Coordinates of C-alpha atoms and ligand atoms in Angstrom, one line a residue:
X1 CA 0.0 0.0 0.0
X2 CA 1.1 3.3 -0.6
X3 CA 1.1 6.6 1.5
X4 CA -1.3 8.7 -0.9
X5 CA -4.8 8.8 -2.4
X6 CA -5.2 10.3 -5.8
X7 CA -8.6 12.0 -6.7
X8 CA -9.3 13.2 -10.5
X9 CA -12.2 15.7 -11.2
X10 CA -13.3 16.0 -14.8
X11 CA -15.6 19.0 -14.3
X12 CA -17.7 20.9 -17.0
X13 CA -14.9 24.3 -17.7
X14 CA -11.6 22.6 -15.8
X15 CA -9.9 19.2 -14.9
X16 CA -8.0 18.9 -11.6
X17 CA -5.9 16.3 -10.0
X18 CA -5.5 16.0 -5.9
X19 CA -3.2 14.2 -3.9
X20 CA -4.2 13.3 -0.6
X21 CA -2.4 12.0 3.0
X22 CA -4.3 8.4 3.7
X23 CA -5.6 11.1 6.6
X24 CA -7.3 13.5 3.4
X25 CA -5.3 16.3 3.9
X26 CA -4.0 17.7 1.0
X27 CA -0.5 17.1 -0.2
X28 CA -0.7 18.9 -3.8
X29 CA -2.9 19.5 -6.2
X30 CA -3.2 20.9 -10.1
X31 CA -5.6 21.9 -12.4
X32 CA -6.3 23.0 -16.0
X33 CA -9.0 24.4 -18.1
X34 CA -9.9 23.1 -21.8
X35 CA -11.7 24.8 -24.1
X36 CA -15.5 25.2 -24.8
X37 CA -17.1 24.5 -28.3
X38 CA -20.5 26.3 -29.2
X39 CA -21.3 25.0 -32.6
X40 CA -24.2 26.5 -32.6
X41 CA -26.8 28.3 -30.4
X42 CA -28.0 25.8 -27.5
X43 CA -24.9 23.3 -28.5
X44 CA -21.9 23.0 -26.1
X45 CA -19.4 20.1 -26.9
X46 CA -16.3 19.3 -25.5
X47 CA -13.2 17.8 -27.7
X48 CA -12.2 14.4 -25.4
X49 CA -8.9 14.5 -26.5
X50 CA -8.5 18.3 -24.8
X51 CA -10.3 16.4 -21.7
X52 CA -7.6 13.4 -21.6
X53 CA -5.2 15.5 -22.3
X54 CA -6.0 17.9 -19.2
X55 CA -7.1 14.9 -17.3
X56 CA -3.6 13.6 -18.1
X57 CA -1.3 16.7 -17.7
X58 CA -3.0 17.4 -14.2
X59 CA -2.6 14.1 -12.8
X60 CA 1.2 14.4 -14.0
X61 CA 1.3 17.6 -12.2
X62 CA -0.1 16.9 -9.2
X63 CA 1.8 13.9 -8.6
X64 CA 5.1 15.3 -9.7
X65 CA 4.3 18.0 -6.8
X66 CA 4.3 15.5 -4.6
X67 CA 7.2 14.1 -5.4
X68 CA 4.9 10.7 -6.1
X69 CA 5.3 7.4 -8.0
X70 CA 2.7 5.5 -9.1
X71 CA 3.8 2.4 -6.3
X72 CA 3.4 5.9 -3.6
X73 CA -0.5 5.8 -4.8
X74 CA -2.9 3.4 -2.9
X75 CA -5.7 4.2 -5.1
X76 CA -7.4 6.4 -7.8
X77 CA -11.0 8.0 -7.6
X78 CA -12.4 9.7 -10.1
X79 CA -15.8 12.3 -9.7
X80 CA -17.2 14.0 -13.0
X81 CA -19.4 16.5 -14.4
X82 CA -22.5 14.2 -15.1
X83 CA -24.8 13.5 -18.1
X84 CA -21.9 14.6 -21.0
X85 CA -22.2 12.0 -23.3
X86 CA -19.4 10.2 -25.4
X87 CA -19.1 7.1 -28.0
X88 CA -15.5 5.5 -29.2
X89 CA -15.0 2.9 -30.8
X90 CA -13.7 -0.1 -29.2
X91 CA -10.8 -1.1 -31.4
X92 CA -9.2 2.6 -32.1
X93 CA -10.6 4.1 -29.0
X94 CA -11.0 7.3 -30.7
X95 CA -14.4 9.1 -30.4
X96 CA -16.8 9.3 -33.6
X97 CA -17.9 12.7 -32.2
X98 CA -17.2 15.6 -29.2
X99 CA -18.7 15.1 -25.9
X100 CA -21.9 16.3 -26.3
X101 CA -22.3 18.2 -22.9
X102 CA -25.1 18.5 -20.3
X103 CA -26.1 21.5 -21.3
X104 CA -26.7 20.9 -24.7
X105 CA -30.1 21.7 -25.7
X106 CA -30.0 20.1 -29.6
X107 CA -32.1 17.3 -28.9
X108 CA -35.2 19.5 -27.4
X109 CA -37.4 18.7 -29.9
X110 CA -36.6 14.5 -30.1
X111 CA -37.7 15.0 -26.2
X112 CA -41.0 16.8 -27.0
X113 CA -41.7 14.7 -29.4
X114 CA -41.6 11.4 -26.8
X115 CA -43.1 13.4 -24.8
X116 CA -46.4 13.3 -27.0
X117 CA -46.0 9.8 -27.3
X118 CA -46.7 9.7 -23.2
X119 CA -42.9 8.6 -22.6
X120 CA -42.9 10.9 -19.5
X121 CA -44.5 8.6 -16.5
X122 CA -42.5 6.1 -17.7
X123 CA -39.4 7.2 -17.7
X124 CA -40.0 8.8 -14.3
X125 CA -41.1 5.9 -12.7
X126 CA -38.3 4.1 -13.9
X127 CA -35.1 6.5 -13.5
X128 CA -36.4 9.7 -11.5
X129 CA -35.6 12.0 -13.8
X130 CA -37.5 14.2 -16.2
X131 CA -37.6 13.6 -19.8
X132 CA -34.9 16.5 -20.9
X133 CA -32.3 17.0 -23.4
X134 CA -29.9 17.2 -20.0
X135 CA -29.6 13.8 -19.5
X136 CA -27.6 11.0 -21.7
X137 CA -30.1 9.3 -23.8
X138 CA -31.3 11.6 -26.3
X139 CA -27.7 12.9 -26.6
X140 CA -26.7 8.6 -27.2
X141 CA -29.7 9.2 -30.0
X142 CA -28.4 11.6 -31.6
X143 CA -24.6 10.9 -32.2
X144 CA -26.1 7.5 -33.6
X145 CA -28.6 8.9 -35.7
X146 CA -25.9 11.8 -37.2
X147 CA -22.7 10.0 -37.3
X148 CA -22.3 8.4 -40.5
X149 CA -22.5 4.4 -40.3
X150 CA -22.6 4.9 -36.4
X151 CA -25.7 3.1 -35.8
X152 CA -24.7 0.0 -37.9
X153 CA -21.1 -0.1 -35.9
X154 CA -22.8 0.1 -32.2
X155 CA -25.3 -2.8 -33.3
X156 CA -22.2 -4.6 -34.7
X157 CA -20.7 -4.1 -30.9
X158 CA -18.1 -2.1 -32.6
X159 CA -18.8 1.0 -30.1
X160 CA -18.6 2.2 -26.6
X161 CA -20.9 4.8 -24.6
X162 CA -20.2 6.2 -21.5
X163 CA -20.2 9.4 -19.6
X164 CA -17.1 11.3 -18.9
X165 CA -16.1 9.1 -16.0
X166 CA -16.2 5.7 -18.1
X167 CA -14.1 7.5 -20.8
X168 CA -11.5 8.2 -18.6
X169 CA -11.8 4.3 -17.2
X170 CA -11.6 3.0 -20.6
X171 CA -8.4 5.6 -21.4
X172 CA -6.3 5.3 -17.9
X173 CA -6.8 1.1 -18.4
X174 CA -5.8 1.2 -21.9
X175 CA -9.1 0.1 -23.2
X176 CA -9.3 -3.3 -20.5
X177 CA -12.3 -1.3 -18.9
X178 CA -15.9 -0.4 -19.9
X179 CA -17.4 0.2 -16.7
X180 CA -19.0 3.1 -14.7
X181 CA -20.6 3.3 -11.7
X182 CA -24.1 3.5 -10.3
X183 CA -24.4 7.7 -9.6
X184 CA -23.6 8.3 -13.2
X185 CA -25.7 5.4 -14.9
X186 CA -28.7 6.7 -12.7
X187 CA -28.4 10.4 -15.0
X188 CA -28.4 8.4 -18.3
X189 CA -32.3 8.1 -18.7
X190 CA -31.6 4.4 -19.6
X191 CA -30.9 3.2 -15.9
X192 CA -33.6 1.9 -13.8
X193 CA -33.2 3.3 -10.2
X194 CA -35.1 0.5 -8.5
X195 CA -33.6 -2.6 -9.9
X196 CA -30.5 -1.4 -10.3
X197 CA -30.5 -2.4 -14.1
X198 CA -30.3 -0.8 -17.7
X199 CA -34.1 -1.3 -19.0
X200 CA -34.9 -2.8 -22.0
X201 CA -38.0 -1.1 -22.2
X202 CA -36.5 2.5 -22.3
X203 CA -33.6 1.2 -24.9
X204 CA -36.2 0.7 -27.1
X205 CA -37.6 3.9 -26.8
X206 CA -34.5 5.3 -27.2
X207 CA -33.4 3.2 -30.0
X208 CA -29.6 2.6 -28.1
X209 CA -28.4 -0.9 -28.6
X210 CA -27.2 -2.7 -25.1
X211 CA -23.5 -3.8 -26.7
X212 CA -23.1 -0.6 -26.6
X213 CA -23.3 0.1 -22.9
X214 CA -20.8 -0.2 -19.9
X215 CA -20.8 -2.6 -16.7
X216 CA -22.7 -0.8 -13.6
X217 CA -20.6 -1.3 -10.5
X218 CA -20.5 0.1 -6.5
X219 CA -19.3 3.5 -5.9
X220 CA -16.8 1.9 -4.2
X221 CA -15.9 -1.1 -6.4
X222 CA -12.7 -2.7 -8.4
X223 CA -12.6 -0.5 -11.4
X224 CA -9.7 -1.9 -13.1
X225 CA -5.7 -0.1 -12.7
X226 CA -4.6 2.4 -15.0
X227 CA -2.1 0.8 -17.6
X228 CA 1.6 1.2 -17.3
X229 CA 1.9 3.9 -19.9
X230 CA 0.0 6.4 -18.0
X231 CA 1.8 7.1 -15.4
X232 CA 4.5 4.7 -15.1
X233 CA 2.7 1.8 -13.4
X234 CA -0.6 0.3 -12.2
X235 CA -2.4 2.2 -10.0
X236 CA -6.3 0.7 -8.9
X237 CA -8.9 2.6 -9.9
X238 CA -11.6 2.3 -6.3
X239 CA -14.0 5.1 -6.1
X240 CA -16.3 6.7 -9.0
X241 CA -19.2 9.0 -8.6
X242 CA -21.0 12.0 -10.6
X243 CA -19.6 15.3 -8.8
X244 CA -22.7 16.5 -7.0
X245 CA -23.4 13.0 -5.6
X246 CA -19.3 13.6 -4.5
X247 CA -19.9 16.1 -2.8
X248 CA -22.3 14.9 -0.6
X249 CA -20.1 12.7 0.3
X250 CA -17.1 15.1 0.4
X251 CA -20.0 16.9 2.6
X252 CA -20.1 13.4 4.5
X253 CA -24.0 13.7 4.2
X254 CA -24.6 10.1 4.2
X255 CA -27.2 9.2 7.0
X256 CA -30.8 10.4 5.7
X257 CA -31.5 13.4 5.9
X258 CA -28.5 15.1 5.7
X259 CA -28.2 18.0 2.9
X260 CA -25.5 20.1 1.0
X261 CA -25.9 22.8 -1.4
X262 CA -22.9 23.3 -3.7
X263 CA -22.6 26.7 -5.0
X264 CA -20.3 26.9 -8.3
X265 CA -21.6 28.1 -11.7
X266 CA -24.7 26.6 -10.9
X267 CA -26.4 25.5 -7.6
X268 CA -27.6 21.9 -6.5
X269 CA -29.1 20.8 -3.7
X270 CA -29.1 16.9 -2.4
X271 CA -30.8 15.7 0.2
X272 CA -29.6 12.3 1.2
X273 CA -33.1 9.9 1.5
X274 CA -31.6 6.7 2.4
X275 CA -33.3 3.3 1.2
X276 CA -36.1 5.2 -0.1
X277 CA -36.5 6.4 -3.5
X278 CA -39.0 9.5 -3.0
X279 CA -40.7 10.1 -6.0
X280 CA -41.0 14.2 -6.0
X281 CA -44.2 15.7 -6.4
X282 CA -42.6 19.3 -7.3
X283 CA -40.5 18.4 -10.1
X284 CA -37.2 17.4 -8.5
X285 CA -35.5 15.0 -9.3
X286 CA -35.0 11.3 -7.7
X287 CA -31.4 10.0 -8.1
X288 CA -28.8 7.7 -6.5
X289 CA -26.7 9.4 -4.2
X290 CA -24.3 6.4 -4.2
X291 CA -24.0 2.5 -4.1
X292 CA -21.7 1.0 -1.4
X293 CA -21.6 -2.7 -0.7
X294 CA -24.2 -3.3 -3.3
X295 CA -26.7 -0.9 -0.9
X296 CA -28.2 1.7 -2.9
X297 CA -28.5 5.2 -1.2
X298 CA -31.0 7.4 -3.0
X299 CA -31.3 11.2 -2.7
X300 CA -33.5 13.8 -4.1
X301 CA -32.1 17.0 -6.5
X302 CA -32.9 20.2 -7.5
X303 CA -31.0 22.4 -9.5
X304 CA -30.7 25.9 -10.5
X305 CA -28.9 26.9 -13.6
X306 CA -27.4 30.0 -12.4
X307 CA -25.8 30.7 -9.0
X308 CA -21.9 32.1 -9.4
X309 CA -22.4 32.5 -12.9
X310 CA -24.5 35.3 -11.9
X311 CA -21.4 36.9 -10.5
X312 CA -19.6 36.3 -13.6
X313 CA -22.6 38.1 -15.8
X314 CA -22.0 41.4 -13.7
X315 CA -17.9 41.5 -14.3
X316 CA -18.2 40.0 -18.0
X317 CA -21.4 42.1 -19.1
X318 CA -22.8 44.4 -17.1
X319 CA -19.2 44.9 -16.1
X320 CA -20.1 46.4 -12.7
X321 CA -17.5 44.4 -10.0
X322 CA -14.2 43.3 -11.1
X323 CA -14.4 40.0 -9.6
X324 CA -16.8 37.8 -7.6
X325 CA -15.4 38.5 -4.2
X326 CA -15.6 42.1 -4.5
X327 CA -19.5 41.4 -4.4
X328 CA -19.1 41.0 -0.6
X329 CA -18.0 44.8 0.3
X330 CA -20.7 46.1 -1.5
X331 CA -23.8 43.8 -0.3
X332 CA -21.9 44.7 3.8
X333 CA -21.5 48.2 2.2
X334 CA -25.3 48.7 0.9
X335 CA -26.9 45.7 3.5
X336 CA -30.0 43.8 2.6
X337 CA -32.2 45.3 -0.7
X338 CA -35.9 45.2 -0.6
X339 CA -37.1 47.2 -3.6
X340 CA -34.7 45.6 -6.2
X341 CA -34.7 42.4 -7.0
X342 CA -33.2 40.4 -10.0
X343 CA -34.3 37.4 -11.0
X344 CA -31.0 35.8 -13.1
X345 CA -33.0 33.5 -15.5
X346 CA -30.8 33.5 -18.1
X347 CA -31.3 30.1 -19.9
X348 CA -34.8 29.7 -18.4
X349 CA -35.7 28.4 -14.6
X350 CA -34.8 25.2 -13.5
X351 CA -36.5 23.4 -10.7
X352 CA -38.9 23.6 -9.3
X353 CA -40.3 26.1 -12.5
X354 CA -38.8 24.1 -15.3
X355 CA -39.4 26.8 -17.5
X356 CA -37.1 26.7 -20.5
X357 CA -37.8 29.9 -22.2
X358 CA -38.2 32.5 -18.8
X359 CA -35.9 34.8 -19.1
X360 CA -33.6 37.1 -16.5
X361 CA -35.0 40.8 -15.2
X362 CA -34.2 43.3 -13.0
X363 CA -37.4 45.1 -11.3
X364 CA -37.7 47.7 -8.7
X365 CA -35.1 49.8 -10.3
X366 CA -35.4 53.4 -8.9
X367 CA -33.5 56.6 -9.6
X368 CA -31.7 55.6 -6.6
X369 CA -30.6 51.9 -7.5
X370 CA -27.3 51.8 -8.0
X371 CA -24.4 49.0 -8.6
X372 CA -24.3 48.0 -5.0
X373 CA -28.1 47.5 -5.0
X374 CA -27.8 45.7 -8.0
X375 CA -25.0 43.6 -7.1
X376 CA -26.8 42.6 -3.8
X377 CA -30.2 41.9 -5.4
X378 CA -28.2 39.5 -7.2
X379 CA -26.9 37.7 -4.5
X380 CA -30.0 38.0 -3.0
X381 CA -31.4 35.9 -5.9
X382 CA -29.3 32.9 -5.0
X383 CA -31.0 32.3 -2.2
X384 CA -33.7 33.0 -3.1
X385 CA -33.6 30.0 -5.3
X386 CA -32.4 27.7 -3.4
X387 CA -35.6 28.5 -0.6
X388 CA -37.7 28.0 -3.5
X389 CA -36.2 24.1 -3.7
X390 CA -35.5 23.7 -0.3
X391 CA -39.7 24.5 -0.2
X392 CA -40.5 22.2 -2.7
X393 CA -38.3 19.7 -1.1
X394 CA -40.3 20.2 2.3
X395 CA -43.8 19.5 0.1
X396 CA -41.9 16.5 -0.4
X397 CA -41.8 16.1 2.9
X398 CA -38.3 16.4 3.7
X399 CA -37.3 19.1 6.3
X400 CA -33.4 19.7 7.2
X401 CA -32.7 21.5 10.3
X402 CA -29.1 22.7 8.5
X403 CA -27.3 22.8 5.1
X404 CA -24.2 22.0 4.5
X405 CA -22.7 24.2 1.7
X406 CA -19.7 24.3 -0.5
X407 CA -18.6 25.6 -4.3
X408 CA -16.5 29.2 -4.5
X409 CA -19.4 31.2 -3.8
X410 CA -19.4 29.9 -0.4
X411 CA -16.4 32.0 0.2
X412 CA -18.7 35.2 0.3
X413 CA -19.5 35.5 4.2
X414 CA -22.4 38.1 3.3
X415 CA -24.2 35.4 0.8
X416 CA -24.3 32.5 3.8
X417 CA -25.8 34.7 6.2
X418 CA -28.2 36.0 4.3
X419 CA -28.8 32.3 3.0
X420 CA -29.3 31.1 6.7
X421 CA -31.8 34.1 6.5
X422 CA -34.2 33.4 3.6
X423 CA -33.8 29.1 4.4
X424 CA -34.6 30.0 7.9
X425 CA -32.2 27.1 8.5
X426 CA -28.5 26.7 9.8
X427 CA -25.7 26.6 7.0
X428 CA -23.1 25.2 7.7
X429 CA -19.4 25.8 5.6
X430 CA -16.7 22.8 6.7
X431 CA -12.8 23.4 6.7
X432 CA -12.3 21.9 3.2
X433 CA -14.7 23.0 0.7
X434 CA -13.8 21.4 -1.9
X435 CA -16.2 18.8 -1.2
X436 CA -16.5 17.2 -5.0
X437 CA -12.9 15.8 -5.3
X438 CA -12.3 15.1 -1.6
X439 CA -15.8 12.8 -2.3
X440 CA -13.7 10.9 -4.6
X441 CA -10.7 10.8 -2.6
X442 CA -13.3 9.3 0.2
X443 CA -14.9 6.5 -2.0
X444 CA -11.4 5.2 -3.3
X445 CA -10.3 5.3 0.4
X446 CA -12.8 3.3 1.5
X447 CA -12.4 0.3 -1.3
X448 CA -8.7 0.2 -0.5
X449 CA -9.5 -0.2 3.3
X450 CA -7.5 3.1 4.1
X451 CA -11.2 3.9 5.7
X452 CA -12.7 1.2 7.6
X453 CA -16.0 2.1 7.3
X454 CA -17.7 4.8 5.8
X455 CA -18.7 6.3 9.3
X456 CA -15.2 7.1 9.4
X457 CA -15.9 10.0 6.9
X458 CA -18.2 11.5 9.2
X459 CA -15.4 11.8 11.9
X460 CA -13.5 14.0 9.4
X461 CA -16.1 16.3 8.5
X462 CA -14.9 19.9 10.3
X463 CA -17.2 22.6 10.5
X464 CA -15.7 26.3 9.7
X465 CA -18.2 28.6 9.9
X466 CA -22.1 28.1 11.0
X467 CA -24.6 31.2 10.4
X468 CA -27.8 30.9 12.4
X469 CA -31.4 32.7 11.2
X470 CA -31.0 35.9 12.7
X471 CA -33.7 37.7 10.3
X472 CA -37.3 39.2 11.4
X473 CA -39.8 36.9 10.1
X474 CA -41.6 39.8 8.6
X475 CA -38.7 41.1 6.7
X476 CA -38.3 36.9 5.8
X477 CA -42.0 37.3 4.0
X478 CA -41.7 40.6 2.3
X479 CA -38.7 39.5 0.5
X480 CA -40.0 36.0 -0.4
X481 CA -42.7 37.7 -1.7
X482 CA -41.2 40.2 -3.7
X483 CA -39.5 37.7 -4.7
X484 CA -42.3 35.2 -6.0
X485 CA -43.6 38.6 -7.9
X486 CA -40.4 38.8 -9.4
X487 CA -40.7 35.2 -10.9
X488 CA -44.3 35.6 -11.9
X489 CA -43.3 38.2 -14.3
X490 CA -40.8 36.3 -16.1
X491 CA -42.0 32.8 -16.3
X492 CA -43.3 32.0 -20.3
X493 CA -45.7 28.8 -18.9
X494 CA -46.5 30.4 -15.3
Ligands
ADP501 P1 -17.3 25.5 -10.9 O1 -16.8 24.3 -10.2 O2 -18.7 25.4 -11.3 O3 -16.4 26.0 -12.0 P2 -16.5 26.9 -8.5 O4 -17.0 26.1 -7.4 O5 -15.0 27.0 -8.8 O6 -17.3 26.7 -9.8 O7 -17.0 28.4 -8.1 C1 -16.8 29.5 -9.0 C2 -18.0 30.4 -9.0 O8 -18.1 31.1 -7.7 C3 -17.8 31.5 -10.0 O9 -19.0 31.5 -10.8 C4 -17.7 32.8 -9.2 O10 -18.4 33.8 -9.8 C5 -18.3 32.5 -7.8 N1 -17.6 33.1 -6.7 C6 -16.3 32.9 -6.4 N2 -16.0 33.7 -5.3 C7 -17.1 34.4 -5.0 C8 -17.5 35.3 -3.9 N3 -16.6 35.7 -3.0 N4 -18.8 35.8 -3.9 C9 -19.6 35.4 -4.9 N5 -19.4 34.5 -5.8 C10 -18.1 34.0 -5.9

């Protein structure tokens, strides 16, 4: 056994590499960002050879750093931006097109239409999820219905799917590998939640041949060791898991219950809801939070498409701060805004509104609004999104007394007071908030035995900072429902 742990994070703009102590701390780390492609409007791709080659050149860094050789490394585990969908072919194991990812919205109108054919009970029942371009399926589709000869190939068994993580299996094995784990197959659209199974009956509707899907395994599970090329010997591959279901366990959320919030360009919320699959009756989505020991944990989602991105929008376009941090000294500067508020629906509302074609606003604006109101108001607006899915989660019926939160907005002091504020619920930020990668650092530990149990997690979970409700309750309602005014202007199917 060696002394480290080595975590990869394929995420949606960057890839970075940790090292970790067999005690998580971290040793060193590097990270790199690739480039986005926007073929056209509503299409984002990603080239996979700029992804292994970023995956590759961090995970060179990073060890290099410190001072590591691959016999120093007890075990690899690798968390990933989720849904992004990929197909190689097995002999070459070159790609017949880019990642097609997440946010891609080309397949909009294949979705409506299956839609019409009453597809959408079905495919809730059976995965948890919504019928929406987001997930993998109608992306598999697509590639294998544009791609010259690609449909005959994958029926011929010629071709491999899988989502970023199984691409990165199949690469750091050198092909001996086609497997991913449960957390990402649950975001395909082809996995069944309860049996644990791909379903035949939603292949079909999807017209996506089974040769051309990976093994399921544990979160936790023998995935295989990376060939010698890579990195100068075999290292196992323990732990995989789709970032957001990381980071709760980064978060250490893992009895029921228990929720985070990570905060990055966007915002989603898990809340851990052990054995049981709830099936949301506001639109949220039901998916597995991870597999350990062949136990599925389940956990319901909600997402919002813009959280720090919002930050990003005032220094790139309205070019009002200079960076997201200075956003702080203003909202202390100008405290809590009542009359202006800003409603940052820039590529429609996500859950629990699901309203593709809303678009952003600001209201209120007076002659005396200025940047710091503005800038505040937009904070603001971040929480104010996450109540509205921490509400429908409690129609659900699922009430946390506090949230654990991570993601580089969390940084902002300001934002998770005034977060505590709108919840009316304790947030908690830990010690080491990069929750994602230290997730996968967690599940690797824990196949190699380096944890004993998973409990073991829980005793190195460190809380930083806590901020307690502190706001009037009639100042609470006046925002909220400014707030909910603010939305009811901009939704299109309100
Ligand atoms: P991702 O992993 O999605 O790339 P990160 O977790 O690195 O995102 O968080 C980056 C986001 O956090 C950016 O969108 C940035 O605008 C926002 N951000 C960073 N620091 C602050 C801050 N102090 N206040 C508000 N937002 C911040």
């Amino acid at each position: 056994m060696g002394k480290y742990l080595l975590a990869i994070d394929q995420g949606t703009s960057s890839s970075r590499a940790v090292v970790y102590d067999h005690d998580t701390s971290v040793v060193a780390s590097a990270q790199q960002e690739f480039p986005q492609i926007y073929p056209q409007p509503g299409w984002v791709e990603h080239d996979p050879e700029a992804i292994w080659a970023s995956v590759s050149a961090v995970t060179k860094d990073a060890m290099s750093s410190a001072g590591a050789g691959p016999a120093d490394v007890t075990a690899i585990g690798i968390t990933n931006q989720r849904e992004t969908t990929l197909i190689w072919d097995r002999d070459t194991g070159q790609c017949i097109y880019n990642a097609i990812v997440w946010q891609d919205r080309r397949t909009a109108d294949y979705c409506r239409e299956l839609k019409k054919d009453g597809l959408e009970t079905l495919i809730a029942s059976k995965t948890g999820l919504r019928l929406d371009p987001y997930f993998s399926a109608s992306k598999i589709a697509w590639i294998l219905d544009n791609v010259d000869g690609a449909r005959r190939s994958a029926e011929a068994g010629r071709l491999a799917f899988g989502t970023i993580d199984c691409f990165l299996l199949w690469r750091l094995s050198g092909g001996a590998q086609h497997a991913t784990d449960a957390t990402n197959a649950s975001r395909t659209m082809l996995f069944n939640i309860h049996t644990q199974q791909w379903d035949d009956e939603l292949l079909e509707a999807f017209n996506v041949p089974r040769v051309l899907l990976p093994e399921v395994k544990d979160s936790a599970a023998e995935f295989g060791v990376t060939r010698d090329s890579f990195c100068g010997g075999a290292i196992p591959i323990l732990g995989i898991a789709g970032d957001q279901q990381a980071a709760l366990i980064g978060q250490a959320g893992l009895e029921t219950g228990m929720t985070k919030s990570t905060y990055g360009t966007g915002c989603f919320v898990i809340a851990n809801t052990g054995s049981k699959a709830l099936v949301s009756k506001q639109q949220l989505l039901t998916t597995v939070a991870m597999r350990l020991d062949g136990d599925v944990t389940y956990g319901l989602e909600g997402s919002v498409f813009v959280a720090g991105s919002a930050m990003q929008w005032l220094r790139d376009e309205l070019g009002i701060i200079e960076s997201a941090p200075e956003s702080e000294a203003m909202a202390v500067r100008t405290g809590v805004v009542e009359d202006v508020v800003v409603v940052p629906a820039f590529t429609g509302l996500g859950a629990p509104y699901w309203d593709p074609d809303a678009r952003g606003a600001i209201l209120g604006l007076t002659r005396g609004s200025g940047r710091d109101q503005i800038v505040t108001a937009t904070l603001q607006s971040v929480a104010y999104q996450t109540r509205d899915l921490i509400d429908a989660m409690a129609d659900d019926g699922l009430s946390p007394s506090v949230i654990r939160v991570d993601g580089g907005m969390v940084s902002n002091d300001w934002f998770l007071q005034f977060l505590a504020d709108v919840l009316d619920i304790a947030v908690e930020r830990p010690v080491n908030v990069e929750s994602t990668v230290l997730g996968a650092a967690y599940l690797a530990a824990f196949k190699a035995g380096v944890l004993q149990n998973s409990g073991q997690i829980s005793e190195y979970w460190q809380c930083e900072s806590r901020y307690e409700p502190q706001m009037p309750a009639e100042q609470r309602e006046r925002l909220l429902q400014a707030w909910k005014e603010a939305v009811s202007r901009v939704r299109s199917n309100g």
